[in-house]
Tab-separated table of C-alpha atoms in Angstrom:
chain	number	residue	atom	x	y	z
A	1	MET	CA	29.998	95.092	66.835
A	2	SER	CA	32.704	96.920	69.149
A	3	ALA	CA	36.277	96.411	68.658
A	4	THR	CA	38.108	94.181	71.394
A	5	CYS	CA	41.642	95.038	72.917
A	6	THR	CA	44.268	92.852	71.177
A	7	HIS	CA	46.119	92.419	74.428
A	8	CYS	CA	43.160	90.990	76.550
A	9	ASP	CA	40.654	90.265	74.251
A	10	HIS	CA	37.933	92.316	76.184
A	11	GLN	CA	35.578	94.710	74.531
A	12	PRO	CA	35.898	97.802	76.401
A	13	LEU	CA	33.536	100.662	77.156
A	14	HIS	CA	35.791	103.239	76.038
A	15	ALA	CA	37.539	103.877	72.991
A	16	LEU	CA	40.905	101.779	72.516
A	17	ILE	CA	44.255	103.404	72.298
A	18	GLU	CA	46.758	102.430	69.722
A	19	PHE	CA	50.317	101.346	71.047
A	20	ASP	CA	53.116	99.745	69.172
A	21	GLY	CA	51.110	98.140	66.546
A	22	GLU	CA	48.402	96.886	68.996
A	23	MET	CA	44.795	98.387	70.143
A	24	LEU	CA	44.501	98.508	73.848
A	25	CYS	CA	41.966	98.971	76.600
A	26	GLU	CA	42.694	101.567	79.107
A	27	SER	CA	43.555	99.121	81.676
A	28	CYS	CA	45.931	97.265	79.588
A	29	TYR	CA	47.487	100.588	78.557
A	30	LEU	CA	47.935	101.681	82.096
A	31	HIS	CA	49.404	98.280	83.355
A	32	GLU	CA	51.019	96.722	80.789
A	33	THR	CA	53.127	99.984	79.435
A	34	VAL	CA	55.121	102.478	81.257
A	35	ILE	CA	57.176	105.661	80.602
A	36	CYS	CA	60.921	104.847	81.120
A	37	ASP	CA	62.327	107.074	83.642
A	38	CYS	CA	65.602	107.748	81.614
A	39	CYS	CA	64.515	108.596	77.805
A	40	GLY	CA	60.700	109.451	78.707
A	41	GLU	CA	59.508	106.900	76.074
A	42	ARG	CA	56.589	104.643	76.648
A	43	VAL	CA	57.526	101.069	76.096
A	44	TRP	CA	56.053	97.725	77.421
A	45	MET	CA	56.617	96.874	80.713
A	46	ARG	CA	58.035	93.473	79.965
A	47	ASP	CA	60.798	95.391	78.136
A	48	CYS	CA	61.840	97.631	81.246
A	49	VAL	CA	64.115	97.052	84.446
A	50	THR	CA	62.376	98.171	87.504
A	51	ASP	CA	63.360	98.394	91.222
A	52	GLY	CA	60.224	99.600	92.532
A	53	ASP	CA	61.094	103.224	92.539
A	54	SER	CA	62.594	103.543	88.988
A	55	THR	CA	61.753	102.041	85.713
A	56	ILE	CA	64.040	101.766	82.875
A	57	CYS	CA	63.824	100.466	79.625
A	58	LEU	CA	66.111	97.724	78.374
A	59	PRO	CA	68.065	99.857	75.483
A	60	CYS	CA	68.703	102.725	78.256
A	61	TYR	CA	69.519	100.158	81.193
A	62	GLN	CA	71.859	98.172	78.841
A	63	GLU	CA	73.837	101.468	77.956
A	64	ASP	CA	74.105	103.313	81.210
A	65	PHE	CA	72.732	101.403	84.109
A	66	VAL	CA	73.223	98.471	86.681
A	67	THR	CA	71.465	97.069	89.683
A	68	CYS	CA	73.178	97.168	93.119
A	69	ASP	CA	73.897	93.546	94.026
A	70	GLU	CA	73.351	94.437	97.478
A	71	CYS	CA	69.709	96.240	97.929
A	72	GLY	CA	68.559	95.740	94.213
A	73	ARG	CA	68.557	99.648	93.689
A	74	ILE	CA	69.049	100.789	89.830
A	75	ILE	CA	71.776	103.143	89.713
A	76	ARG	CA	73.757	104.715	86.744
A	77	VAL	CA	77.353	102.807	85.903
A	78	SER	CA	79.212	106.011	86.786
A	79	ASP	CA	77.751	106.140	90.358
A	80	ALA	CA	78.383	102.407	90.966
A	81	VAL	CA	81.501	100.602	92.685
A	82	TYR	CA	82.549	97.582	91.195
A	83	TYR	CA	84.157	94.599	92.707
A	84	SER	CA	86.145	92.637	89.961
A	85	GLU	CA	86.796	89.500	91.991
A	86	ASN	CA	83.156	88.780	92.710
A	87	ASN	CA	82.025	90.651	89.645
A	88	CYS	CA	79.681	92.572	91.758
A	89	TYR	CA	78.125	96.313	91.658
A	90	TYR	CA	77.272	98.221	94.668
A	91	CYS	CA	75.335	101.751	95.341
A	92	GLU	CA	77.323	104.538	97.278
A	93	ARG	CA	74.904	103.751	100.185
A	94	CYS	CA	75.654	99.826	100.304
A	95	TYR	CA	79.452	100.324	99.489
A	96	GLU	CA	79.662	102.877	102.539
A	97	GLN	CA	77.856	100.251	104.703
A	98	ARG	CA	80.071	97.434	103.592
A	99	LYS	CA	83.086	99.655	104.559
A	100	GLU	CA	81.747	99.740	108.015
A	101	GLU	CA	81.330	95.938	108.072
A	102	ALA	CA	83.439	93.751	110.093
A	103	ILE	CA	83.953	91.096	107.744
A	104	HIS	CA	84.010	92.195	103.975
A	105	PRO	CA	83.412	90.147	100.539
A	106	TYR	CA	86.342	88.113	99.369
A	107	GLY	CA	87.028	90.495	96.569
A	108	TYR	CA	87.394	93.442	98.842
A	109	LYS	CA	90.719	95.150	98.132
A	110	PRO	CA	90.953	98.751	100.010
A	111	LYS	CA	93.606	101.229	98.965
A	112	PRO	CA	96.858	99.938	100.592
A	113	VAL	CA	98.234	102.090	103.370
A	114	PHE	CA	101.877	101.831	104.103
A	115	TYR	CA	103.133	101.505	107.744
A	116	GLY	CA	106.961	102.134	108.694
A	117	GLN	CA	110.052	103.597	107.337
A	118	GLY	CA	111.799	101.374	104.789
A	119	THR	CA	111.836	100.010	101.377
A	120	ARG	CA	110.514	96.600	101.783
A	121	PHE	CA	107.160	95.953	103.106
A	122	PHE	CA	105.180	92.923	104.030
A	123	GLY	CA	101.370	92.521	103.685
A	124	VAL	CA	100.027	89.014	105.762
A	125	GLU	CA	97.062	87.128	105.025
A	126	LEU	CA	96.486	84.834	108.002
A	127	GLU	CA	93.674	82.477	107.979
A	128	VAL	CA	91.557	81.470	111.043
A	129	ASP	CA	88.848	78.703	111.377
A	130	ASP	CA	86.513	76.760	113.891
A	131	GLY	CA	85.443	79.860	115.680
A	132	GLY	CA	82.627	80.943	113.455
A	133	GLU	CA	82.555	83.779	110.662
A	134	ASP	CA	81.150	85.996	113.361
A	135	CYS	CA	81.212	89.804	112.847
A	136	ASP	CA	81.068	90.317	116.733
A	137	TYR	CA	84.122	88.354	117.014
A	138	ALA	CA	85.629	90.105	114.004
A	139	GLU	CA	85.004	93.344	115.726
A	140	GLN	CA	86.887	92.473	118.685
A	141	LEU	CA	89.888	91.669	116.849
A	142	LEU	CA	89.684	94.730	114.814
A	143	SER	CA	89.467	96.910	117.829
A	144	ILE	CA	92.984	95.750	118.839
A	145	THR	CA	94.554	96.375	115.149
A	146	GLY	CA	92.664	99.428	114.043
A	147	LYS	CA	92.505	100.176	110.588
A	148	ARG	CA	96.061	98.586	109.948
A	149	MET	CA	94.001	95.224	109.111
A	150	TYR	CA	90.659	94.140	107.784
A	151	ILE	CA	89.006	91.098	107.439
A	152	LYS	CA	87.556	88.996	104.567
A	153	HIS	CA	85.183	86.123	103.909
A	154	ASP	CA	87.082	83.100	102.637
A	155	GLY	CA	85.190	80.146	100.878
A	156	SER	CA	88.028	77.660	101.655
A	157	LEU	CA	87.358	78.126	105.146
A	158	ASP	CA	84.590	76.201	107.341
A	159	GLU	CA	83.852	78.663	110.332
A	160	GLY	CA	86.516	81.383	109.958
A	161	PHE	CA	87.589	84.295	108.007
A	162	GLU	CA	90.958	85.667	106.606
A	163	MET	CA	92.811	88.523	108.484
A	164	VAL	CA	94.921	90.922	106.156
A	165	THR	CA	97.272	93.414	107.158
A	166	HIS	CA	98.093	96.518	105.124
A	167	PRO	CA	101.685	96.658	103.919
A	168	MET	CA	104.244	96.901	106.811
A	169	THR	CA	107.961	96.983	107.236
A	170	LEU	CA	109.442	93.812	109.008
A	171	GLU	CA	110.351	96.186	112.061
A	172	TYR	CA	106.834	97.613	112.163
A	173	HIS	CA	105.701	93.966	112.088
A	174	CYS	CA	107.734	92.996	114.918
A	175	LYS	CA	107.701	96.098	117.014
A	176	ASP	CA	104.628	98.079	116.418
A	177	PHE	CA	101.819	95.774	115.014
A	178	PRO	CA	99.977	93.861	117.940
A	179	TRP	CA	100.657	90.253	116.842
A	180	GLN	CA	100.841	88.901	120.473
A	181	GLU	CA	97.580	90.430	121.745
A	182	LEU	CA	95.724	89.657	118.301
A	183	THR	CA	96.719	85.908	118.240
A	184	GLN	CA	95.932	85.600	122.055
A	185	LYS	CA	92.427	87.274	121.470
A	186	ALA	CA	91.709	84.922	118.508
A	187	VAL	CA	92.549	82.064	120.488
A	188	SER	CA	90.316	82.940	123.457
A	189	LEU	CA	87.551	83.438	121.040
A	190	GLY	CA	87.881	79.618	119.650
A	191	TYR	CA	89.647	80.260	116.607
A	192	ARG	CA	92.715	77.862	115.694
A	193	SER	CA	94.968	77.798	112.306
A	194	HIS	CA	97.891	75.627	112.646
A	195	GLN	CA	95.229	73.117	114.223
A	196	THR	CA	93.001	72.780	111.121
A	197	SER	CA	93.474	71.490	107.699
A	198	THR	CA	92.223	74.577	106.024
A	199	CYS	CA	94.378	77.522	107.073
A	200	GLY	CA	97.541	79.222	105.762
A	201	LEU	CA	99.826	81.950	106.217
A	202	HIS	CA	100.713	84.074	103.165
A	203	ILE	CA	103.168	86.892	102.966
A	204	HIS	CA	103.222	89.708	100.102
A	205	VAL	CA	106.639	91.340	99.516
A	206	SER	CA	106.625	94.607	97.418
A	207	ARG	CA	108.258	93.990	94.226
A	208	ARG	CA	109.880	97.581	94.044
A	209	SER	CA	111.875	96.333	97.220
A	210	LEU	CA	113.409	93.729	94.954
A	211	GLY	CA	115.265	95.953	92.741
A	212	CYS	CA	115.217	99.483	90.941
A	213	THR	CA	114.107	98.186	87.374
A	214	ASP	CA	111.951	95.526	85.968
A	215	GLN	CA	114.922	93.662	85.005
A	216	GLN	CA	116.733	93.573	88.298
A	217	GLN	CA	113.222	92.549	89.834
A	218	GLU	CA	112.910	89.620	87.867
A	219	GLU	CA	116.556	88.305	88.566
A	220	THR	CA	116.404	88.680	91.999
A	221	ILE	CA	112.713	86.758	91.870
A	222	ALA	CA	114.635	84.174	89.728
A	223	ARG	CA	117.192	83.605	92.687
A	224	ILE	CA	114.120	83.422	95.190
A	225	LEU	CA	112.669	80.888	93.075
A	226	TYR	CA	116.150	78.913	92.733
A	227	PHE	CA	116.432	79.052	96.504
A	228	PHE	CA	113.031	77.675	97.082
A	229	GLU	CA	113.654	74.598	94.584
A	230	GLU	CA	116.884	73.982	96.138
A	231	HIS	CA	116.187	74.157	99.549
A	232	TRP	CA	112.486	72.702	99.392
A	233	ASN	CA	112.889	70.076	102.105
A	234	GLU	CA	114.174	72.569	104.619
A	235	LEU	CA	111.447	74.701	103.646
A	236	VAL	CA	108.735	72.058	103.779
A	237	ARG	CA	109.929	71.306	107.325
A	238	PHE	CA	109.598	75.152	108.078
A	239	SER	CA	106.482	75.338	106.659
A	240	ARG	CA	104.574	72.710	108.888
A	241	ARG	CA	102.507	71.717	105.932
A	242	ASN	CA	102.046	68.111	104.660
A	243	SER	CA	102.530	67.162	101.125
A	244	ASP	CA	98.833	67.136	100.150
A	245	GLN	CA	98.404	70.622	101.212
A	246	LEU	CA	101.553	71.762	99.577
A	247	SER	CA	100.432	70.047	96.264
A	248	ARG	CA	96.739	71.887	96.767
A	249	TRP	CA	97.824	75.284	97.799
A	250	ALA	CA	101.671	75.920	97.400
A	251	GLY	CA	103.254	73.618	94.623
A	252	ARG	CA	106.559	73.909	93.309
A	253	TYR	CA	107.817	74.768	89.842
A	254	GLY	CA	110.164	72.053	89.834
A	255	ARG	CA	114.161	72.270	89.782
A	256	LYS	CA	116.242	73.890	87.052
A	257	ASP	CA	119.952	74.224	86.719
A	258	ASP	CA	119.976	77.989	86.715
A	259	PRO	CA	117.591	80.889	88.298
A	260	LYS	CA	117.046	82.244	84.600
A	261	GLU	CA	115.761	79.071	83.469
A	262	LEU	CA	113.787	78.672	86.424
A	263	ILE	CA	111.684	82.025	86.159
A	264	SER	CA	111.300	81.588	82.563
A	265	SER	CA	109.497	78.099	83.427
A	266	ALA	CA	107.637	79.808	86.026
A	267	LYS	CA	106.358	82.399	83.872
A	268	ARG	CA	105.016	80.284	81.561
A	269	THR	CA	103.060	78.106	84.406
A	270	PHE	CA	101.732	81.217	86.024
A	271	ASP	CA	99.877	79.575	88.812
A	272	ARG	CA	98.853	81.342	91.923
A	273	TYR	CA	98.696	78.099	93.991
A	274	THR	CA	102.461	77.828	94.202
A	275	GLY	CA	104.883	78.207	97.113
A	276	VAL	CA	105.704	81.671	95.591
A	277	ASN	CA	103.089	83.096	93.644
A	278	LEU	CA	103.965	85.555	90.716
A	279	THR	CA	100.704	86.449	89.486
A	280	ASN	CA	100.247	89.521	91.334
A	281	SER	CA	101.416	92.981	89.614
A	282	ASP	CA	102.767	94.839	92.556
A	283	THR	CA	103.780	92.057	94.996
A	284	ILE	CA	105.157	88.451	94.907
A	285	GLU	CA	103.250	86.006	97.693
A	286	PHE	CA	104.976	83.563	99.672
A	287	ARG	CA	102.115	80.935	100.177
A	288	ILE	CA	104.148	77.919	101.520
A	289	PHE	CA	103.358	78.401	105.234
A	290	ARG	CA	100.885	76.767	107.138
A	291	GLY	CA	98.574	79.064	109.366
A	292	THR	CA	99.267	79.663	113.058
A	293	LEU	CA	98.183	81.570	115.903
A	294	ARG	CA	101.342	81.649	117.701
A	295	TYR	CA	102.746	85.101	117.200
A	296	GLN	CA	106.621	84.153	117.352
A	297	THR	CA	106.180	81.642	114.423
A	298	ILE	CA	104.468	84.239	112.394
A	299	LEU	CA	107.505	86.840	113.052
A	300	ALA	CA	109.747	83.857	112.165
A	301	ALA	CA	108.143	83.368	108.780
A	302	LEU	CA	108.269	87.240	108.162
A	303	GLN	CA	111.967	87.117	109.144
A	304	LEU	CA	112.698	84.082	106.946
A	305	VAL	CA	111.163	85.754	103.818
A	306	ASP	CA	112.963	88.947	104.708
A	307	GLU	CA	116.220	86.999	104.601
A	308	ILE	CA	115.606	85.104	101.367
A	309	CYS	CA	114.717	88.264	99.596
A	310	ARG	CA	117.881	89.990	101.042
A	311	ALA	CA	120.158	87.101	99.974
A	312	ALA	CA	118.445	87.373	96.464
A	313	LEU	CA	118.658	90.643	96.263
A	314	VAL	CA	122.564	91.023	96.913
A	315	MET	CA	123.805	87.910	95.666
A	316	SER	CA	124.745	86.641	92.299
A	317	ASP	CA	123.262	83.471	90.548
A	318	TYR	CA	126.698	81.857	91.162
A	319	SER	CA	126.657	82.477	95.014
A	320	ILE	CA	123.039	81.662	95.331
A	321	LYS	CA	123.583	78.279	93.586
A	322	GLU	CA	126.697	77.510	95.714
A	323	MET	CA	125.057	78.626	99.063
A	324	SER	CA	124.108	75.614	101.322
A	325	TRP	CA	121.224	75.584	104.089
A	326	SER	CA	123.960	75.765	106.682
A	327	ASP	CA	125.489	78.860	104.933
A	328	PHE	CA	122.230	80.627	104.661
A	329	VAL	CA	121.252	79.859	108.518
A	330	GLY	CA	124.826	80.312	109.410
A	331	ASP	CA	124.804	83.894	108.455
A	332	LEU	CA	121.638	84.924	110.499
A	333	GLU	CA	122.220	87.662	113.331
A	334	SER	CA	120.214	87.043	116.715
A	335	SER	CA	119.849	90.737	117.173
A	336	VAL	CA	118.017	90.870	113.713
A	337	CYS	CA	115.917	87.948	113.717
A	338	PRO	CA	115.557	86.470	116.960
A	339	GLU	CA	112.352	84.650	116.614
A	340	LEU	CA	113.511	82.942	113.070
A	341	ILE	CA	116.632	81.344	114.870
A	342	GLU	CA	114.621	80.212	117.886
A	343	TYR	CA	112.169	78.552	115.558
A	344	LEU	CA	114.720	77.041	113.174
A	345	LYS	CA	116.314	75.354	116.458
A	346	SER	CA	112.840	74.129	117.419
A	347	ARG	CA	112.344	72.817	114.085
A	348	ARG	CA	116.060	71.140	113.853
A	349	LEU	CA	116.978	73.169	110.780
A	350	TYR	CA	119.684	75.545	112.531
A	351	ILE	CA	123.025	73.935	112.530
A	352	ASN	CA	122.102	70.953	114.231
A	353	GLU	CA	120.829	72.827	117.299
A	354	ALA	CA	117.298	71.938	118.484
A	355	VAL	CA	115.235	73.557	121.563
A	356	GLU	CA	111.840	72.737	122.927
A	357	ARG	CA	109.175	72.956	120.447
A	358	GLN	CA	106.375	75.105	121.399
A	359	GLU	CA	102.626	74.086	120.552
A	360	GLU	CA	101.072	75.766	117.335
A	361	LEU	CA	97.596	76.841	117.457
């Protein structure tokens, strides 16, 4: 009686082929086993990873290969681009395509390009919603700013995206970056920021601008946190956020008697959803502001952050503790921060002076 294939139980017309302890007919041998394109060993098909072009046995794949999360092609780890925030690998082709896309994944982080002459740089993240996560619209906005800005998906938004600038000095933001044209175009496309419940305006400041050493930077940041806690009510009015939004996206650390005590407590908390986020290695992030598409308000927020950083850098712990809100705004120079002073007046935060408030978008 002829022997049967141990895999399909059929009696073949031709001799069986021995493989991995089993006797296989020619059909099972050809269809159920394969040669690994990496090591050249024949293995079971079930013990391989394939993309239709390449077939790699599991030991080789686990040691040296990944699959592109965009196109599904098997690539060597050394040839892949890895995004840590979304835990995805991309082949070079898909990576280049993604670089050209108008809307990048949330984890996209290009190498920063610095604009302007100075020591303190500000990166702005502005969320817009209600206009759609539309690549054509994104391209129209990017055509205004060029490579000075990029756009990312943001899962916290309903029908929008996040616009992110590269680091720029305050002067560059105010004089060279086209905030007015950009915000007007966004509004014309149907986007809103302040008039949503989802959008924020986040400002990153380079840590290196807050002191020459790590110790000096920490002392400056401690005074920034103290300023925020001591003048929380005024900053909340400035931010245009309500208490629910603040508790969810930009909470406070809690008042302490001393800046050093406050930063010690903040470092134990280490939560990014705070008014001043300390979890980034190269920047601190001011998250308290509600989004807006009124360009004067964006400049006012930038100027406020700059003034807070300046005060915290040059003043002592004692001086920052003694400074009132009136002292702070009274030292502002109209030639340096005109948008800030105008905004403070509109929010009734400038030495009892008020002007007509403009509509936020």
